[in-house]
Coordinates of C-alpha atoms in Angstrom, one line a residue:
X1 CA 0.6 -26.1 -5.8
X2 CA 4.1 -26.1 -6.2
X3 CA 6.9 -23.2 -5.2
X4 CA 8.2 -21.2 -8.0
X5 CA 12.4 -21.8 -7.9
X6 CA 14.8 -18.5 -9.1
X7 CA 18.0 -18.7 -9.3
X8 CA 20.8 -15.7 -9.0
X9 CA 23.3 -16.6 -11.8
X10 CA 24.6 -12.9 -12.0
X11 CA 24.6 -11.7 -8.4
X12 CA 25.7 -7.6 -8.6
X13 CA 27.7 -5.4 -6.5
X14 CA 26.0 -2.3 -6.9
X15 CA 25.1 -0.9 -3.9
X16 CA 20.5 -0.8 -3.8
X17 CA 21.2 2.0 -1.6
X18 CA 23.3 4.3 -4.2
X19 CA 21.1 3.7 -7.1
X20 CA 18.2 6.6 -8.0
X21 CA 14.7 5.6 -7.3
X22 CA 12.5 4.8 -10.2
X23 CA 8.7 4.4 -8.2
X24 CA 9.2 1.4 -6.0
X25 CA 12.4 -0.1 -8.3
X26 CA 15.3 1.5 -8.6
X27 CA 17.6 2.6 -11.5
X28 CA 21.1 1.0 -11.8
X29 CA 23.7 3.7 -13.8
X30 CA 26.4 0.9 -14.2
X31 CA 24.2 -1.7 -16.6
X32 CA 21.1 0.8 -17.3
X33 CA 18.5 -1.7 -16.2
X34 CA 15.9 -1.2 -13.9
X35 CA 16.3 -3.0 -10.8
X36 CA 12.5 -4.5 -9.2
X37 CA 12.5 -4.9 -5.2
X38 CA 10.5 -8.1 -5.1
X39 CA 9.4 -7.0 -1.6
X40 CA 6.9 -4.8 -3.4
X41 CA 5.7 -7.1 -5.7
X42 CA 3.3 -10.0 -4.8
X43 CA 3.7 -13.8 -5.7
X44 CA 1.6 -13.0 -8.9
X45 CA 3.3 -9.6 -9.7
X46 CA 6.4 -11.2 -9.5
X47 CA 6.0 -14.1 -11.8
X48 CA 4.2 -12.0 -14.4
X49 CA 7.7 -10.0 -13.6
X50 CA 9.8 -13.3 -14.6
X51 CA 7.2 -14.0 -17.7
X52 CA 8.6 -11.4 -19.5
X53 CA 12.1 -12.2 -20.0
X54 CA 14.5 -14.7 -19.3
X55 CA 16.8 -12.7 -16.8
X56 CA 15.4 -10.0 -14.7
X57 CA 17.4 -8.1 -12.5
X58 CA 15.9 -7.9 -8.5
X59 CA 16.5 -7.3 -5.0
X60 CA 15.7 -10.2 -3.2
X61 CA 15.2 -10.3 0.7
X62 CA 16.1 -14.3 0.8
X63 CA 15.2 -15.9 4.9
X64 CA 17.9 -18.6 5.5
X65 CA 15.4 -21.0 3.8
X66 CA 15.0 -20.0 1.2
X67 CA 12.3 -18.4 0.8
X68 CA 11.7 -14.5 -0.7
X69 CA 10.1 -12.2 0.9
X70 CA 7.3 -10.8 -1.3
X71 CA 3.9 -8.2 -0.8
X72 CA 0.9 -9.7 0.6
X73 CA -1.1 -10.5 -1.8
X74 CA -4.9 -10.1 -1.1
X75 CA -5.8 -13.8 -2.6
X76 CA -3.4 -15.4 0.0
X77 CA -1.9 -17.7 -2.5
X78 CA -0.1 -20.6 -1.2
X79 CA 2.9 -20.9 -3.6
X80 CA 5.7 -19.3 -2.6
X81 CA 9.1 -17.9 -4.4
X82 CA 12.0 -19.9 -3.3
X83 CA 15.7 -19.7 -4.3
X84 CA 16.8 -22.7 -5.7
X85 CA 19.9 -24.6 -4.1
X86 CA 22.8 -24.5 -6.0
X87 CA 26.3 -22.6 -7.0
X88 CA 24.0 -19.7 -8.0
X89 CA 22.5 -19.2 -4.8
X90 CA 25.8 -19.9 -2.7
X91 CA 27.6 -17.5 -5.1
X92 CA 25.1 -14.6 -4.4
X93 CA 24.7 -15.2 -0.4
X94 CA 28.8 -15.8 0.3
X95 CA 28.9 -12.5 2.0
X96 CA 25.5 -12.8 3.9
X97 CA 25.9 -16.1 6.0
X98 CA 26.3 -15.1 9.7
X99 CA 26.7 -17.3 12.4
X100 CA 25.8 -16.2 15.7
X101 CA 28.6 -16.6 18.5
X102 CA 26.6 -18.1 21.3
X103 CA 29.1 -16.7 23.7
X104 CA 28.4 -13.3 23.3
X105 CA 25.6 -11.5 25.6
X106 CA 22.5 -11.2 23.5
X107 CA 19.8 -8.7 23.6
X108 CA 16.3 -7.3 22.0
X109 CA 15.0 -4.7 20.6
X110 CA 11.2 -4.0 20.1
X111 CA 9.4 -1.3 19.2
X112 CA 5.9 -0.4 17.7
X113 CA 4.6 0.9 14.7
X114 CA 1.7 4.2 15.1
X115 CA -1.4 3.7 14.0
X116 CA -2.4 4.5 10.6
X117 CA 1.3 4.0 9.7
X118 CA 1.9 3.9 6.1
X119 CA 5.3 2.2 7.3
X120 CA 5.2 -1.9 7.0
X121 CA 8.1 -3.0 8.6
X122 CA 11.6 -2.4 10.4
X123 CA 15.2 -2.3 9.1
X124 CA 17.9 -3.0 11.6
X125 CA 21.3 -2.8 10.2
X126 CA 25.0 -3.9 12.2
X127 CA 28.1 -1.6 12.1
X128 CA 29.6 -4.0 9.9
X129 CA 26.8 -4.6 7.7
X130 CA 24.6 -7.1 8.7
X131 CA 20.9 -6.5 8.1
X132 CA 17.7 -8.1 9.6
X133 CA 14.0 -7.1 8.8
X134 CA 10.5 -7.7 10.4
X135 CA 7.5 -6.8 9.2
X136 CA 5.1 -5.2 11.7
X137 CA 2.6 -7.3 13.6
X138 CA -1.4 -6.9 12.0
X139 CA -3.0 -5.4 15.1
X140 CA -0.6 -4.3 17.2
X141 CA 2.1 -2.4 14.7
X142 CA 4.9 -4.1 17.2
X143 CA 8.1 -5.7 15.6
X144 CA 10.9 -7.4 17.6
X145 CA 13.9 -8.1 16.9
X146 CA 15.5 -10.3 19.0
X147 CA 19.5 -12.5 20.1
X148 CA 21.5 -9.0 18.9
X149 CA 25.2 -9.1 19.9
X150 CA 26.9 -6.2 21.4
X151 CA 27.5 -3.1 19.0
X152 CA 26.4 -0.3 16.8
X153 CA 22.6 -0.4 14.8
X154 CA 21.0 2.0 12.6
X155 CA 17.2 1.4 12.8
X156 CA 15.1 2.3 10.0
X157 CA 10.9 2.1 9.2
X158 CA 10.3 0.7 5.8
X159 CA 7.5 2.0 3.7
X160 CA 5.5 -0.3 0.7
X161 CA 7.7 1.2 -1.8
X162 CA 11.3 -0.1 0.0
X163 CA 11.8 3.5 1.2
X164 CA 13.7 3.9 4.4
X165 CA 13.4 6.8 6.8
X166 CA 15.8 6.8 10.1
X167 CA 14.3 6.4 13.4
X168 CA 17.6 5.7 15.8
X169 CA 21.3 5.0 15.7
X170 CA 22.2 3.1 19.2
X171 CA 25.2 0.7 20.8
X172 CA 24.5 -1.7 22.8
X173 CA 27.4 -2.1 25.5
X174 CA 25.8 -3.5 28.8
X175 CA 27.3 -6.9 28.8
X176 CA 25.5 -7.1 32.3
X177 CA 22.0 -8.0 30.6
X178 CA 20.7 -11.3 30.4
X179 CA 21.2 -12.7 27.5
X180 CA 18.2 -14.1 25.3
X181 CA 18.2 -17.7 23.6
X182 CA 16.5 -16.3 20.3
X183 CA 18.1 -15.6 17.9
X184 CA 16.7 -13.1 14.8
X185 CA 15.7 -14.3 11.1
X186 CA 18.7 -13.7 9.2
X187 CA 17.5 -12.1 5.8
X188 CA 19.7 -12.3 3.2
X189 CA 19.8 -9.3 0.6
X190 CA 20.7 -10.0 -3.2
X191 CA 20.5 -7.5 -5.6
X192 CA 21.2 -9.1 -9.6
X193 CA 19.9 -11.3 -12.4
X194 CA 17.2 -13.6 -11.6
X195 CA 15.2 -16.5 -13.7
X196 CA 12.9 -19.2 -13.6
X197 CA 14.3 -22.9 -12.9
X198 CA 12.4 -24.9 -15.1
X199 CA 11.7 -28.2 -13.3
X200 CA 12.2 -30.9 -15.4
X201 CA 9.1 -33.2 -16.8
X202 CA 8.2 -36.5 -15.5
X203 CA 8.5 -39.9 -17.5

């Protein structure tokens, strides 16, 4: 089956973070609309989401890829929502290419998830913005995130709903460390209008 293709033709500035929680969405003051976190919504959930309208406003987690980050979904399905390539898509991730600096020390952090945990996944977020996200591993609750530059991180437990609660604020400064050849899975966030790209028909 095929992936389903969005585009971002109205990425927003509005800070996710500032906006008052409505359930698992949130509500934005400056257009009145309710925003959806697609990372609570499954692959079905989220096209039923796109069925109703035309535009739909969203916070997308997008992996350098591509690809969205959605809920499990219990039936497995194999399609997948991608972001389609185009001037929507480099309009709304300008600000969130990073390119690591392979000359910089690089280092990991792990960590690990109690059992029973009604948290899903980890937040790490950079001094100056940058964000990366892992969802715990089934099993073991562990969650790594690893090639981190020197600095400042705010580390934060994600629940099913997008809630964030603060576990740690750290620097990193011991250039002395060995540095790792991994580097982390850049996530992209986007918070705006989203539709369906309708794939044209075949002759």
């Amino acid at each position: 089956m095929t992936d389903l293709q969005v585009a971002f033709p109205k990425p927003c500035e509005e800070a996710w973070e500032a906006m008052a929680p409505h359930g698992c969405n949130r509500h934005c003051a400056s257009c009145d609309k309710i925003i959806h976190d697609l990372a609570a919504l499954t692959f079905d959930e989220a096209e039923a989401l796109l069925a109703t309208e035309d535009e739909v406003c969203v916070r997308a987690k997008v992996s350098a890829d591509g690809v969205i980050a959605l809920k499990p979904s219990a039936g497995n399905t194999a399609r997948r929502m991608v972001a389609a390539a185009g001037a929507s898509l480099a309009l709304a991730t300008a600000a969130c290419q990073t390119v690591p600096d392979s000359a910089e020390p690089r280092f990991e952090i792990t960590g690990k998830f109690a059992h029973k945990s009604f948290y899903n996944s980890a937040k790490l977020t950079s001094a100056d913005g940058r964000t990366w996200s892992k969802r715990r591993e089934p099993g073991t609750g562990r969650f790594i995130f690893s090639g981190l530059p020197p600095g400042t991180y705010t580390l934060t437990a994600v629940d099913s709903c997008g809630d964030r609660s603060l576990v740690e604020t750290f620097t990193i400064t011991d250039a002395s460390v060995e540095a790792t050849q991994s580097y982390p899975e850049e996530m992209c966030i986007i918070v705006g209008a989203m539709m369906k790209v309708e794939r044209p028909e075949r002759a």
